[in-house]
XYZ file of C-alpha atoms in Angstrom:
355
model
C 0.246 -0.023 0.215
C 2.639 2.687 0.886
C 1.824 6.184 0.051
C -1.041 6.826 -2.551
C -1.638 9.552 -4.656
C -4.730 10.614 -3.714
C -7.245 13.014 -5.819
C -7.364 15.131 -3.300
C -4.238 14.103 -0.877
C -1.111 12.698 -0.522
C -1.505 9.309 1.422
C -3.877 6.817 2.970
C -4.374 4.764 5.541
C -4.725 0.883 4.646
C -8.586 0.819 4.313
C -10.479 -2.623 3.458
C -13.993 -3.423 3.605
C -15.648 -5.952 6.561
C -13.318 -5.460 9.196
C -10.470 -3.289 9.830
C -6.863 -3.740 11.500
C -4.413 -0.505 11.598
C -1.147 -1.635 13.045
C 1.016 1.617 14.070
C 4.797 1.769 15.332
C 6.097 5.076 16.269
C 10.226 5.270 17.340
C 12.486 7.757 17.289
C 16.264 6.339 15.605
C 18.598 7.772 16.780
C 21.251 10.004 15.020
C 20.126 13.184 14.292
C 17.499 14.476 11.182
C 14.033 13.630 11.489
C 12.377 10.780 8.630
C 8.885 9.140 7.959
C 8.087 5.528 6.998
C 4.656 4.652 6.637
C 3.321 0.754 4.932
C 0.250 -0.691 5.278
C -0.607 1.045 8.506
C 2.479 1.220 10.193
C 4.777 4.601 10.541
C 8.191 5.267 12.564
C 9.827 8.084 12.937
C 13.850 8.033 12.998
C 16.334 9.221 11.535
C 20.302 8.977 10.297
C 23.813 11.191 10.313
C 27.475 10.335 9.812
C 30.039 9.508 7.159
C 29.423 7.878 3.838
C 30.596 5.140 4.455
C 28.704 5.240 7.749
C 25.177 5.813 6.670
C 25.109 3.549 4.104
C 26.158 0.308 6.555
C 24.085 1.607 8.784
C 21.092 2.282 6.598
C 21.505 -1.616 5.265
C 21.271 -2.875 8.500
C 18.253 -0.245 9.581
C 16.211 -1.326 6.140
C 16.445 -4.732 6.561
C 15.390 -4.671 10.053
C 12.686 -2.329 9.461
C 11.175 -4.107 6.148
C 11.210 -7.594 8.271
C 9.119 -5.084 11.374
C 6.803 -3.661 8.835
C 6.189 -6.804 7.176
C 4.959 -8.573 10.457
C 3.410 -5.189 11.125
C 1.037 -6.050 7.702
C 0.364 -9.441 9.557
C -1.029 -7.768 11.849
C -2.961 -5.170 9.731
C -4.778 -7.183 7.519
C -8.428 -7.671 7.096
C -9.505 -10.122 9.745
C -12.409 -11.114 7.423
C -9.762 -12.494 5.331
C -9.297 -15.424 7.895
C -11.828 -17.606 9.151
C -11.646 -17.265 12.176
C -10.244 -14.138 14.462
C -6.360 -14.563 15.691
C -6.351 -14.932 18.749
C -5.089 -12.099 20.822
C -2.072 -14.146 22.232
C -0.694 -14.174 19.054
C -1.213 -10.840 17.841
C 0.059 -9.619 21.077
C 3.155 -12.167 19.722
C 3.643 -10.426 16.792
C 3.269 -7.260 17.764
C 6.028 -7.704 20.331
C 8.274 -9.543 17.300
C 7.408 -6.791 14.773
C 8.746 -4.466 17.944
C 11.522 -6.643 19.177
C 13.179 -6.688 15.483
C 13.330 -3.137 14.840
C 14.508 -2.074 17.961
C 17.338 -4.643 18.380
C 18.055 -4.252 14.769
C 17.101 -1.080 13.975
C 18.678 0.814 16.377
C 15.754 2.276 18.217
C 15.849 3.868 21.453
C 12.524 2.957 22.936
C 9.146 2.049 20.227
C 6.056 2.186 20.636
C 2.871 0.699 19.019
C -1.052 0.148 18.947
C -3.746 -1.904 16.429
C -6.606 -0.330 15.896
C -10.081 -2.773 15.213
C -13.421 -2.079 14.800
C -13.409 1.233 16.216
C -10.974 0.488 19.295
C -7.831 0.491 20.224
C -7.180 -3.541 20.945
C -3.735 -3.910 21.616
C -0.893 -1.418 22.578
C 2.499 -2.102 23.421
C 6.113 -0.257 23.928
C 9.816 -1.323 24.404
C 13.405 0.385 24.888
C 14.037 2.310 27.289
C 13.336 5.745 27.090
C 15.669 7.731 28.344
C 19.580 6.605 28.841
C 20.398 9.001 31.609
C 17.204 8.346 33.699
C 15.226 5.579 35.475
C 12.003 5.931 33.669
C 9.469 3.520 32.878
C 7.544 3.699 29.305
C 4.101 4.051 30.194
C 2.459 4.681 26.351
C 1.962 8.383 27.045
C 4.674 8.998 25.244
C 4.886 10.992 22.534
C 6.549 10.759 18.930
C 7.132 12.876 15.888
C 4.852 11.577 13.198
C 6.525 13.142 9.977
C 4.890 13.021 7.327
C 1.340 11.692 8.313
C 0.774 15.060 9.285
C -0.299 15.917 6.432
C -3.635 13.508 6.460
C -4.310 15.781 9.521
C -4.660 19.143 6.875
C -6.230 17.045 4.262
C -8.650 16.073 6.469
C -9.147 19.912 7.591
C -9.354 20.658 4.102
C -11.951 18.391 3.068
C -13.904 19.047 5.962
C -14.098 22.498 4.956
C -14.798 21.294 0.918
C -17.663 19.712 2.592
C -18.877 22.987 4.587
C -19.125 24.896 1.044
C -16.091 26.888 2.642
C -13.753 25.793 0.436
C -13.778 24.676 -3.312
C -10.707 22.413 -3.844
C -10.196 23.374 -7.986
C -10.613 27.240 -6.764
C -7.376 28.693 -7.068
C -5.801 29.657 -3.892
C -5.308 33.263 -4.364
C -9.172 33.208 -3.628
C -8.388 32.522 -0.042
C -5.274 33.560 0.826
C -5.106 37.018 -1.422
C -1.822 37.873 -0.398
C 0.003 35.020 -1.703
C 2.304 35.835 -4.957
C 5.052 34.551 -6.904
C 7.696 35.353 -9.247
C 6.091 33.021 -11.895
C 2.447 34.190 -13.467
C 1.334 30.727 -12.960
C 1.422 30.609 -9.778
C -2.487 32.351 -10.291
C -3.144 28.958 -11.459
C -2.209 26.683 -8.695
C -5.205 24.872 -6.910
C -6.241 24.023 -3.487
C -6.200 20.692 -5.030
C -2.977 20.691 -6.430
C -1.332 21.698 -2.773
C -2.906 18.626 -1.350
C -1.570 16.375 -4.345
C 1.862 18.137 -4.792
C 0.991 19.043 -8.814
C 1.547 22.787 -7.607
C 4.233 23.198 -9.036
C 6.270 25.004 -6.155
C 9.755 24.058 -5.595
C 9.532 21.849 -2.811
C 10.566 22.243 0.988
C 11.608 25.088 2.513
C 12.385 24.748 5.550
C 14.778 27.407 6.924
C 13.972 28.787 10.302
C 11.266 25.520 10.487
C 13.710 22.918 11.140
C 14.827 23.602 15.277
C 16.618 22.291 18.305
C 13.802 22.984 21.122
C 11.855 25.901 19.957
C 8.230 26.026 18.819
C 8.854 29.195 16.431
C 5.761 30.563 14.029
C 8.753 31.988 12.093
C 8.890 29.538 8.906
C 4.837 29.800 8.906
C 4.836 33.439 9.647
C 6.957 34.285 6.564
C 5.675 31.219 4.096
C 4.105 33.899 1.501
C 7.419 36.107 1.523
C 9.260 33.913 0.749
C 7.593 32.174 -1.999
C 6.973 35.676 -3.481
C 10.625 35.585 -4.336
C 10.182 32.174 -6.106
C 9.119 30.934 -9.600
C 7.344 27.302 -10.165
C 9.218 24.193 -11.088
C 6.462 23.386 -13.179
C 3.330 24.391 -14.792
C 0.429 24.057 -11.959
C -0.744 20.623 -12.116
C 2.106 19.337 -14.782
C 2.818 16.411 -12.577
C 2.918 15.457 -8.987
C 6.314 15.945 -6.726
C 6.398 16.207 -3.091
C 6.371 18.732 -2.017
C 6.066 20.044 1.703
C 5.588 24.007 1.379
C 2.031 22.907 -1.021
C 0.566 21.448 2.657
C 1.642 24.864 4.443
C 0.405 26.229 2.521
C -2.781 24.800 2.742
C -2.024 25.191 6.206
C -2.673 28.707 5.849
C -6.048 28.441 3.852
C -7.097 26.852 6.806
C -6.349 29.467 9.350
C -7.938 32.229 6.596
C -11.219 30.841 6.348
C -12.015 29.598 9.690
C -10.257 32.397 11.272
C -8.138 29.772 13.224
C -4.867 28.928 14.318
C -4.485 25.507 12.182
C -3.796 23.430 15.598
C -6.927 24.699 17.034
C -9.028 23.907 14.268
C -7.831 20.171 14.600
C -8.088 19.974 18.140
C -11.881 20.710 17.974
C -13.019 19.040 14.060
C -10.852 16.141 14.013
C -9.166 14.767 18.023
C -12.054 15.906 20.474
C -15.006 14.288 17.928
C -12.184 11.353 18.350
C -11.908 11.436 22.005
C -7.803 12.082 21.216
C -5.762 14.398 23.607
C -2.324 12.955 23.355
C -1.943 14.711 20.129
C 0.386 18.372 19.595
C 2.346 20.234 17.945
C 5.465 22.532 19.100
C 4.065 25.248 21.241
C 1.074 23.529 22.346
C 0.149 22.546 25.942
C 1.239 19.076 26.510
C 4.375 18.393 28.670
C 8.317 17.995 26.856
C 9.470 15.519 28.731
C 7.009 13.515 27.239
C 8.835 13.758 24.055
C 10.646 10.494 23.374
C 14.381 11.618 23.085
C 16.533 11.304 20.226
C 20.517 9.806 20.696
C 23.433 10.077 18.477
C 24.941 7.056 18.282
C 26.189 5.228 22.422
C 26.281 9.632 23.484
C 24.285 9.213 26.646
C 23.052 12.547 26.224
C 19.765 12.639 24.277
C 19.874 15.938 21.759
C 18.181 18.695 21.658
C 13.997 18.024 21.514
C 13.285 18.489 17.428
C 10.494 21.029 17.370
C 9.423 20.962 12.981
C 7.433 23.974 13.106
C 5.610 23.512 9.841
C 2.883 21.752 11.112
C 0.905 20.691 8.431
C 3.315 18.895 6.508
C 5.494 17.411 9.115
C 4.857 18.873 12.789
C 2.696 16.775 14.663
C 3.310 14.424 18.175
C 0.903 11.871 19.322
C 1.207 8.646 20.640
C 0.755 5.469 19.051
C -2.566 4.880 19.943
C -3.722 8.676 18.910
C -2.387 8.040 16.141
C -3.880 4.273 14.997
C -6.979 5.726 15.699
C -7.027 8.567 13.527
C -5.958 6.556 11.256
C -8.985 4.032 11.824
C -11.137 7.003 11.955
C -10.384 7.401 7.526
C -11.550 3.910 7.276
C -15.377 4.801 8.199
C -17.312 8.531 8.540
C -16.748 9.419 11.323
C -14.381 12.699 10.205
C -15.417 12.623 6.674
C -18.182 12.052 4.214
C -17.474 8.854 1.920
C -17.078 10.704 -1.104
C -14.360 12.526 0.463
C -12.659 8.982 1.214
C -13.435 8.539 -2.014
C -11.675 11.683 -3.797
C -8.859 10.991 -1.140
C -7.781 8.004 -2.180
C -8.457 8.277 -6.227
C -5.814 6.747 -8.147
C -4.168 10.482 -9.427
C -1.412 8.564 -11.744
C -4.194 7.312 -13.914
C -4.858 10.711 -14.524
C -1.568 10.511 -16.141
C 0.558 12.343 -13.959
C-alpha cells in the first residue's frame, strides 16, 4: 500500500471493506534528522547521520530490520475478514512484540511504541526499549513521537471538511483564499487547493529554513512563508505532474486558518481530535509536557539531542502517541470525520490521470 497519490490528498491509511486492523509503530531512530516511514498501516520516525560509509552500512542494516518489522506489521494489519477465524489475542500480542523487538534490536530504536486499532477501538498497545539513557523512567504508552509527514493527512482532512461545508472549493485558485499569496511567476495564479494536496502545484518543494529547530517552538517559518514564496518561480506548470512538496501543505495550513479564522492546531483540536476523543496529539508550542517527547540519541552517546521541533505543522510537525495515531487512521476507514465521497476522492488514483 504505502503512500497513495490521492485525488485530493497524498497519503492514505490502509483501508479494506469489512473488518479493519490498523497497526502503528512509532519510534525515534537515533542520530539527528527526522525521517518518516508509513507502510501498510505502520509508521515510525527515525534519523541517520554520519560519514558516507557509516550511513550506507547503517542504512543497510536498519532497512533490513525495518522491512522485517513492517512485514510483521502487515500481518497485523491484514483484514480480519480474510481469515476464517479471528486471530487469537495472544497471537496478535506475539506478532506485535516480535515486530517491536526487531525494530528495537536490529533497527537501532532507543524506544518504540505500538498500537493496534480494530473495528472502532484500540485492541492492543505496548512499548519496548528504554525511554532515556540517563534516567530510570518506565515506558507508559503516553510518550509522544514526531509523526512526520503523516501530519499531512490531518491537513488534508481539515481541508476536506471545509470542502464538505462549502467553505472551500478544491478547484478554486489558492489566491481566492490567500489574496496575499504571490510568486515571481505568473503561473502561480493557476495553482488550486487540490494541487496543494496532490503535490502538483509546481512549487519548488521544501523551504524549511526557520522551521526545523531544536527545542524551540517558533512561528517564524509559518509567518514568513508567503514572503519567501513571493521571490520564487515555479518548477513546472501547475497540474503538470506531482512532485513531493512540503510547502504545498504549509500553504494548505494557511488556507485552513484563513477560512476559519482559527489557529491550525485549534481547528485540528476542535474538528478532528475532539470528535474522536483523542487527547495525546499535539504540535510544537502546544499544551503538553515536553518531557513526554521520546528522546533522540546519536550513536552510543548517552546525551540526548535537544528536542526537535518541526515548525511546519501542516506538513510534518505533529506529535502523537501510537494509540492516538492508530485511532485517527482508523477513523478514516469510516465516516466519523469525512463523508464517503471525500474518502473516495482522497483515495483516487491520481496517477491514472497521466501525472
